[in-house]
Amino acid sequence: MKKNIISLLVLLLIAFNALAEDIIILYDNDVHCAVNGYSKMGALRDEMAKNHKYVTTVSSGDFIQGDIIGANSKGDAIVTIMNSVGYDIVTLGNHEFDYGVPQLMELSKELKASIVNCNFRSIDKTPVFPTYVVKEYGSRHVAFIGITTPNTISSSLPSTFLDKKGDAAYTFCWDDLAEVLQNTVDELRTSGVDYIILLSHIGIEPDSHKMDIRTLAAATSGIDIILDGHSHSVIPQEIIMNANGEDVILSQTGTRFANVGRLTIADNGDIRTELIPLNTISGKKAATEEIITKFNKELSSITSRMIGKSRVTLTINAPNGERAVRNAETNFGDLVADAMRMTCETDVAFINGGSIRTDIPAGNITYGLLCSAYPFDNKVITAHATGAKILDILEASVAFMPEESGAFLQVSGITFDVDTTIPSPVVFTKDGFVKGINGTRRISNVRIWNSAERTFETIDPTHNYSICSIDYTLLNRGCHGSFGGCTLDGKTQGQLIEIVEEYITKNLSGSVGEEFRKPANRIRIKK
């Protein structure tokens, strides 16, 4: 009997040593609460571990926001699911801050994965989270650094980054981002790590600070691999150059678990990244699936409730399929803005394009579809603004065109022309807030609906107009703080999603018709 036990131990030891020495790192970015992919991620992780000694799971951010399961629990449900998968390391996306810094700090206590971030710091430049972690894979040491888009202060919940006096309490180091990152890399290289992986939520599209991941990589050296996020790009593997002309591998998985990324650092030093389409992963991790099913069941009574029907697809995209809601008028933007204006009975309504996240296909409209399209808990508020102030708001809205901006406004009760060949005259502070207007305006031919005369009239800069928008813009300094100076009425009209529901059920009698098939030509763009 003793001999048999010894033989079994020997066999187990041989089996263990037979496991591949390659380092496998599974990665995602911008999942945005597409939780059904997590059980497949968990299954893939477990399957890889059967044949590989070293398997790590990481995320490049934007996981707690994007659908009702995140909004309803303020991210707690997502953390529970991710813990069941077994994530090891994550960095923060800008949407990790949507429920406020205090809530993020609470979630960080629950999350079993290590949070790494080198540029989210208190105003005295002290890091809020560890800037990196180093994992040992046998004799090899791999460092994981985290970094978040410096535009987060103005693109997430701006008020959460301010102290009680209204001054900045945090920074994302926009003015010395490359230096902050390089200092972290240099510290790690001095310590003798073998590989450095950057978990990045920067993206390939330049932000308001003209920063993108290729630009950042070209300004630094010493990073081997960048697993990026934020721009929702699908990049299996791209070779970019660092400041020394050396190769850096860049990859992104897309969004909402379209793919799972797999980074392999082979025992011989070869490195490759590849994307695995989620629909090709057959297995599901039972423990994770059970948790997801439980959460979905709890929400089903809410999400399945029927609101109405639509004869057209309410879209955030242009006819060519590319996202348009952040730099052009869309029919979905028109409907949401109309719902706000009609319900609040104001002259004008504004809703930022970054708030409207997905299409609603033609057919039945359920509350769950509305929640997926608008996964925020914002309330609609009424205010007053002079015509001059409205002109400034519109100018800030189009400042980054033709590039995308979540601050681009969908509107109702107002029409205008935009000439994108004119450089934007908007001046921003270093934190991305509007400082003033200096130069020739892009906006012209601005006209506001006169409900009494039932016609559009040229805007009067001295007239005081009634407006409505959401608390994100009117209270929390969203849209680069461009709504600062509006006179609040002190009236909250209700949650935006409830206002859109009421508009569909009452004003449209439960049916969205042909009048919304195309955008209403409220924003006319000269390119």
XYZ file of C-alpha atoms in Angstrom:
527
model
C 0.000 0.000 0.000
C 2.829 2.381 0.947
C 4.562 1.588 -2.341
C 1.391 2.449 -4.292
C 1.096 5.807 -2.525
C 4.737 6.617 -3.338
C 4.159 5.671 -6.976
C 1.094 7.912 -7.136
C 3.052 10.836 -5.717
C 5.768 10.297 -8.276
C 3.216 10.275 -11.086
C 1.633 13.488 -9.760
C 5.060 15.113 -9.552
C 5.826 14.099 -13.122
C 2.440 15.428 -14.261
C 3.055 18.745 -12.519
C 6.476 19.107 -14.071
C 4.961 18.301 -17.469
C 2.823 21.437 -17.351
C 3.914 23.969 -19.933
C 6.236 26.670 -18.628
C 4.721 29.350 -20.896
C 3.162 32.294 -19.074
C -0.485 32.672 -20.130
C -2.224 35.975 -19.427
C -5.925 36.214 -20.275
C -7.132 39.784 -20.635
C -10.180 41.915 -21.341
C -11.108 45.584 -21.564
C -14.325 47.597 -21.608
C -16.641 44.745 -20.633
C -19.225 47.319 -19.499
C -21.351 44.846 -17.530
C -21.687 42.286 -20.345
C -21.680 39.736 -17.550
C -22.583 36.632 -19.551
C -19.011 36.559 -20.826
C -17.522 36.115 -17.377
C -18.466 32.453 -17.023
C -16.689 31.761 -20.323
C -13.663 33.727 -19.183
C -13.649 31.635 -16.021
C -13.940 28.403 -17.976
C -11.098 29.415 -20.298
C -8.932 30.305 -17.316
C -9.583 26.928 -15.701
C -8.957 25.071 -18.964
C -5.651 26.865 -19.516
C -4.580 25.978 -15.967
C -4.893 22.273 -16.765
C -1.983 22.459 -19.178
C -0.055 25.536 -18.088
C 1.674 26.150 -14.796
C 1.307 29.937 -15.009
C -2.095 31.482 -15.813
C -3.078 35.035 -14.877
C -6.279 36.971 -15.595
C -6.274 40.763 -15.955
C -8.556 43.623 -17.023
C -7.793 47.050 -18.471
C -10.848 48.724 -16.974
C -14.455 49.836 -17.514
C -16.094 46.804 -15.967
C -18.545 48.106 -13.300
C -20.668 50.364 -15.526
C -22.642 49.759 -18.695
C -25.917 48.006 -17.847
C -28.573 47.774 -15.167
C -26.732 45.023 -13.249
C -23.915 47.486 -12.586
C -26.065 50.578 -12.032
C -28.550 48.804 -9.761
C -25.766 47.601 -7.439
C -23.353 50.506 -8.014
C -20.793 47.987 -9.204
C -21.059 45.539 -6.313
C -22.606 42.749 -8.408
C -19.823 43.010 -10.981
C -17.141 42.742 -8.302
C -18.839 39.614 -6.938
C -18.851 38.041 -10.401
C -15.239 38.966 -11.125
C -14.155 37.487 -7.798
C -15.743 34.183 -8.794
C -13.786 34.166 -12.078
C -10.510 34.680 -10.262
C -9.153 37.925 -11.684
C -5.639 38.635 -10.479
C -4.899 42.227 -11.519
C -6.991 45.109 -12.900
C -6.510 48.744 -13.690
C -9.204 51.414 -13.587
C -11.169 52.775 -16.509
C -12.781 56.192 -16.413
C -16.166 54.568 -15.771
C -14.928 52.961 -12.563
C -15.404 56.454 -11.109
C -19.023 56.906 -12.262
C -20.452 56.035 -8.848
C -17.972 58.335 -7.098
C -14.560 57.905 -5.502
C -15.995 56.812 -2.099
C -17.915 53.961 -3.758
C -14.843 52.968 -5.760
C -12.843 52.746 -2.547
C -15.505 50.488 -1.020
C -15.514 48.253 -4.096
C -11.722 48.056 -4.005
C -11.968 46.455 -0.565
C -14.291 43.765 -1.929
C -12.372 43.077 -5.144
C -9.924 40.215 -4.684
C -7.818 41.273 -7.669
C -5.010 43.772 -7.141
C -5.780 47.263 -8.469
C -2.769 48.956 -10.080
C -2.675 52.553 -11.258
C 0.293 54.885 -11.565
C -1.447 58.154 -12.488
C -4.560 58.369 -10.281
C -3.181 60.379 -7.411
C -4.168 62.779 -4.681
C -3.463 66.402 -5.524
C -0.063 66.158 -3.782
C 0.820 63.395 -6.303
C 0.572 60.519 -3.794
C -0.716 57.387 -5.599
C -4.166 56.293 -4.424
C -3.514 52.655 -5.402
C -0.266 50.704 -5.876
C 1.343 51.766 -9.128
C 2.331 48.207 -10.043
C 2.571 44.606 -8.899
C 5.280 42.069 -9.727
C 4.407 38.403 -10.185
C 6.909 35.580 -10.079
C 6.596 32.817 -12.662
C 9.351 30.442 -11.651
C 12.583 32.338 -12.246
C 10.886 35.035 -14.326
C 9.497 38.252 -12.879
C 6.707 40.099 -14.703
C 5.551 43.570 -13.645
C 2.057 44.902 -14.285
C 1.603 48.688 -14.304
C -1.821 50.370 -14.516
C -2.699 53.696 -16.148
C -5.984 55.529 -16.774
C -6.951 58.164 -19.320
C -6.060 61.623 -17.969
C -9.388 62.830 -19.334
C -11.219 60.967 -16.551
C -11.826 64.040 -14.384
C -13.972 65.672 -17.054
C -15.355 62.490 -18.662
C -16.562 60.604 -15.585
C -18.173 62.278 -12.550
C -16.229 65.553 -12.218
C -17.631 66.547 -8.824
C -16.252 63.411 -7.153
C -12.697 64.633 -7.727
C -13.266 67.912 -5.854
C -12.940 68.711 -2.177
C -15.588 70.500 -0.100
C -14.301 73.860 -1.293
C -14.700 72.857 -4.905
C -10.957 72.556 -5.505
C -9.286 69.568 -7.170
C -8.541 66.789 -4.664
C -7.168 64.320 -7.220
C -5.207 64.352 -10.440
C -4.602 61.964 -13.329
C -1.257 63.624 -14.094
C -2.268 64.825 -17.542
C 0.582 67.352 -17.694
C 3.345 64.858 -16.858
C 1.768 61.528 -17.766
C 4.734 60.185 -19.741
C 7.147 61.191 -16.978
C 5.031 59.531 -14.272
C 4.850 56.341 -16.307
C 8.560 56.401 -17.174
C 9.529 56.839 -13.527
C 7.498 53.757 -12.667
C 9.072 51.765 -15.495
C 12.574 52.881 -14.520
C 11.994 51.789 -10.922
C 10.981 48.342 -12.127
C 13.857 48.009 -14.582
C 16.291 48.907 -11.818
C 14.813 46.133 -9.696
C 15.596 43.641 -12.453
C 12.152 42.497 -13.694
C 12.173 40.492 -16.911
C 9.010 41.864 -18.547
C 6.799 44.918 -18.070
C 3.148 44.809 -19.070
C 1.122 48.030 -19.102
C -2.588 47.624 -18.343
C -3.738 50.768 -20.078
C -7.054 52.577 -20.278
C -5.842 55.223 -22.698
C -7.090 54.106 -26.131
C -5.923 54.748 -29.671
C -7.991 57.910 -30.188
C -6.486 61.244 -29.033
C -8.306 62.759 -26.055
C -8.720 66.433 -25.176
C -5.067 66.477 -24.087
C -3.965 65.058 -27.465
C -2.965 61.846 -25.713
C -3.395 58.345 -27.107
C -1.606 55.087 -26.375
C 0.675 55.200 -29.412
C 1.778 58.719 -28.485
C 2.401 57.653 -24.891
C 4.366 54.599 -25.989
C 6.498 56.745 -28.301
C 7.345 59.034 -25.354
C 8.512 56.218 -23.061
C 10.771 53.185 -23.086
C 11.109 49.917 -21.222
C 7.548 48.600 -21.678
C 7.248 45.264 -23.468
C 3.492 44.812 -23.867
C 0.492 47.155 -23.691
C -2.935 45.638 -23.048
C -5.058 48.654 -23.805
C -8.672 49.777 -23.443
C -10.975 52.809 -23.622
C -11.353 53.142 -27.410
C -13.176 49.779 -27.790
C -10.777 48.830 -30.572
C -10.181 45.311 -31.867
C -6.405 44.862 -32.095
C -5.164 41.246 -32.046
C -1.536 42.379 -32.153
C 0.129 45.542 -33.378
C 3.802 46.421 -33.147
C 4.422 50.058 -32.191
C 7.671 51.887 -31.452
C 8.854 53.292 -28.134
C 11.134 56.307 -27.614
C 14.220 54.199 -28.399
C 12.772 52.754 -31.595
C 12.188 49.386 -29.929
C 9.160 47.163 -30.531
C 6.204 47.266 -28.150
C 3.284 44.870 -28.558
C -0.163 46.519 -28.405
C -3.506 44.703 -28.122
C -7.170 45.486 -27.390
C -10.119 43.093 -27.245
C -12.945 45.396 -28.377
C -15.839 45.826 -25.961
C -18.547 43.900 -24.118
C -16.604 40.626 -24.295
C -16.578 40.400 -28.070
C -13.234 38.693 -27.549
C -10.983 37.394 -24.805
C -7.323 38.241 -25.206
C -4.549 35.706 -24.654
C -0.983 36.853 -24.145
C 1.676 34.141 -24.243
C 5.199 34.663 -22.984
C 6.864 31.460 -24.106
C 9.552 29.711 -22.131
C 12.025 30.658 -24.887
C 11.117 34.364 -24.593
C 8.809 34.645 -27.613
C 5.795 36.909 -27.002
C 2.499 36.963 -28.862
C -1.041 38.222 -28.329
C -4.188 36.876 -29.934
C -7.927 37.360 -29.616
C -10.350 34.512 -28.989
C -13.938 35.332 -30.065
C -16.183 34.730 -27.097
C -18.666 32.740 -29.189
C -15.946 30.143 -29.870
C -15.518 29.377 -26.160
C -17.900 26.523 -25.403
C -17.401 25.995 -21.688
C -18.820 27.943 -18.755
C -17.541 28.118 -15.207
C -20.354 26.709 -13.092
C -19.764 28.832 -9.990
C -19.666 32.052 -12.015
C -22.685 31.063 -14.101
C -24.659 30.384 -10.928
C -23.938 33.867 -9.584
C -24.804 35.521 -12.897
C -28.072 33.567 -13.118
C -28.974 34.649 -9.599
C -28.405 38.328 -10.347
C -30.241 38.146 -13.682
C -33.201 36.426 -12.053
C -33.426 39.148 -9.412
C -33.475 41.790 -12.137
C -35.759 40.004 -14.606
C -38.993 41.322 -13.115
C -37.693 44.833 -13.758
C -35.978 44.375 -17.102
C -38.729 42.352 -18.805
C -41.435 44.966 -18.251
C -42.897 46.058 -21.598
C -42.880 49.778 -22.410
C -43.919 49.924 -26.052
C -42.826 49.219 -29.575
C -40.637 50.925 -32.150
C -41.039 50.723 -35.909
C -37.461 51.914 -36.338
C -34.102 51.126 -34.807
C -33.185 53.845 -32.344
C -29.493 54.102 -32.967
C -26.307 55.718 -31.762
C -24.657 54.995 -35.106
C -24.317 56.581 -38.519
C -25.687 54.800 -41.620
C -22.248 53.259 -42.197
C -22.442 51.557 -38.805
C -19.819 53.737 -37.111
C -20.692 55.336 -33.778
C -22.065 58.838 -34.326
C -23.791 59.878 -31.110
C -20.607 61.581 -29.873
C -20.030 63.780 -32.905
C -23.304 63.930 -34.842
C -27.052 63.979 -34.368
C -28.790 60.587 -34.177
C -32.441 59.586 -34.076
C -32.015 58.095 -30.600
C -30.454 61.341 -29.382
C -33.412 63.232 -30.828
C -35.907 61.008 -29.015
C -34.211 61.290 -25.617
C -33.841 65.066 -25.916
C -37.464 65.387 -27.061
C -38.627 63.326 -24.100
C -36.808 65.651 -21.733
C -38.065 68.865 -23.330
C -41.669 67.747 -23.707
C -41.908 66.383 -20.173
C -40.200 69.381 -18.565
C -41.937 71.878 -20.875
C -38.749 73.849 -21.451
C -37.519 75.764 -24.478
C -34.447 73.604 -24.971
C -33.160 70.199 -23.808
C -29.591 68.888 -23.814
C -28.295 65.338 -23.293
C -24.631 64.445 -23.774
C -23.973 61.766 -26.365
C -21.702 59.817 -24.027
C -24.732 58.964 -21.920
C -26.501 56.985 -24.665
C -24.638 53.702 -24.948
C -26.407 51.244 -27.268
C -29.116 50.911 -29.913
C -32.668 49.800 -29.303
C -33.642 47.535 -32.218
C -36.970 47.888 -33.973
C -39.613 45.854 -32.172
C -40.611 45.585 -28.531
C -39.105 48.085 -26.117
C -38.562 46.694 -22.631
C -37.338 48.490 -19.561
C -34.209 46.344 -19.742
C -33.412 47.662 -23.231
C -33.799 51.224 -21.991
C -31.488 50.470 -19.078
C -28.882 48.988 -21.405
C -29.070 52.041 -23.631
C -28.901 54.422 -20.688
C -27.176 52.646 -17.757
C -26.848 55.713 -15.549
C -28.840 56.895 -12.572
C -29.106 60.509 -13.690
C -31.985 62.823 -12.895
C -33.379 65.525 -15.167
C -33.195 69.059 -13.828
C -34.629 72.321 -15.134
C -32.773 75.623 -15.234
C -32.548 78.931 -17.065
C -29.771 80.207 -19.289
C -29.275 83.309 -21.380
C -28.938 82.968 -25.109
C -25.275 83.927 -24.736
C -24.755 81.080 -22.262
C -26.461 78.604 -24.586
C -24.134 79.678 -27.395
C -21.154 78.943 -25.154
C -22.606 75.551 -24.167
C -22.991 74.604 -27.821
C -19.480 75.810 -28.623
C -18.026 73.552 -25.920
C -20.177 70.681 -27.183
C -18.563 70.735 -30.638
C -15.023 71.681 -29.537
C -13.486 68.322 -30.433
C -15.294 67.639 -33.696
C -14.763 65.794 -35.941
C -13.262 63.625 -33.197
C -15.637 61.945 -30.770
C -16.462 63.459 -27.404
C -18.843 62.174 -24.768
C -19.645 65.852 -24.099
C -21.156 66.301 -27.567
C -24.786 67.306 -27.019
C -27.920 65.847 -28.551
C -30.569 68.562 -28.515
C -34.263 69.374 -28.747
C -35.921 72.739 -29.341
C -32.864 74.201 -31.012
C -31.078 73.957 -34.389
C -27.658 75.185 -35.448
C -24.831 74.900 -37.960
C -21.294 73.718 -37.145
C -18.259 74.543 -39.263
C -15.557 72.056 -38.274
C -13.069 73.707 -40.631
C -12.810 76.538 -38.072
C -10.464 75.729 -35.164
C -12.360 75.512 -31.889
C -12.221 78.801 -29.932
C -12.865 77.035 -26.608
C -10.097 77.423 -24.029
C -9.820 74.665 -21.398
C -8.157 74.529 -18.006
C -5.496 71.889 -17.369
C -8.186 69.646 -15.824
C -10.356 69.856 -18.942
C -12.960 72.387 -17.852
C -14.112 75.279 -20.040
C -12.164 78.429 -19.254
C -13.546 80.706 -21.953
C -14.121 81.382 -25.638
C -11.392 83.097 -27.634
C -11.673 83.316 -31.409
C -14.075 82.740 -34.269
C -16.992 80.530 -33.309
C -17.778 77.258 -35.020
C -21.460 77.616 -34.186
C -23.782 79.753 -36.338
C -27.409 80.124 -37.400
C -28.687 79.124 -33.951
C -32.467 79.071 -33.772
C -34.774 78.191 -30.876
C -38.321 76.855 -31.125
C -41.055 79.339 -30.214
C -43.918 77.123 -29.087
C -46.425 79.988 -29.110
C -45.639 80.963 -32.703
C -44.790 77.376 -33.672
C -41.648 78.370 -35.508
C -37.905 78.565 -34.982
C -36.521 82.019 -34.189
C -32.959 83.327 -34.101
C -31.501 83.009 -30.620
C -31.419 86.224 -28.589
C -28.183 86.398 -26.527
C -29.909 88.596 -23.919
C -33.061 86.505 -23.516
C -33.427 84.079 -20.611
C -34.486 80.647 -21.885
C -35.760 77.650 -19.942
C -33.578 74.578 -20.371
C -33.319 71.064 -19.002
C -30.468 68.624 -18.774
C -29.240 65.992 -16.322
C -27.598 66.360 -12.927
C -24.329 65.176 -14.465
C -24.095 68.414 -16.466
C -25.994 70.886 -14.282
C -24.752 69.776 -10.849
C -21.658 67.623 -11.285
C -19.693 69.715 -13.804
C -20.012 67.191 -16.618
C -19.476 68.226 -20.251
C -16.324 70.089 -19.207
C -18.297 72.260 -16.787
C -19.862 74.126 -19.715
C -23.221 74.466 -17.927
C -21.657 76.464 -15.076
C -23.485 79.766 -14.728
C -26.944 78.418 -15.568
C -29.594 79.373 -13.012
C -31.043 76.248 -11.415
C -34.769 76.176 -10.743
C -34.341 73.797 -7.839
C -36.621 71.307 -9.570
C -35.783 67.662 -10.225
C -38.196 66.307 -12.820
C -37.364 62.641 -12.251
C -34.926 60.031 -13.496
C -34.092 60.303 -17.177
C -34.996 56.700 -17.910
C -38.443 57.223 -16.342
C -38.950 60.390 -18.370
C -38.101 58.571 -21.613
C -40.509 55.782 -20.646
C -43.294 58.268 -19.920
C -42.687 60.037 -23.215
C -42.973 56.788 -25.168
C -46.060 55.552 -23.329
C -47.962 58.849 -23.151
C -46.754 61.271 -25.813
C -46.152 58.562 -28.432
C -48.960 56.266 -27.235
C -46.487 53.425 -26.810
C -45.278 53.458 -30.406
C -42.149 55.074 -31.827
C -43.015 55.761 -35.434
C -41.549 56.755 -38.782
C -40.937 60.323 -37.613
C -37.856 58.993 -35.820
C -36.473 56.927 -38.697
C -33.871 59.588 -39.472
C -32.281 62.396 -37.456
C -34.341 65.591 -37.584
C -31.541 67.761 -39.057
C -31.127 69.846 -35.921
C -27.319 69.809 -36.102
C -25.992 70.624 -39.546
C -22.282 69.933 -39.938
C -19.850 71.460 -42.420
C -16.719 69.334 -42.668
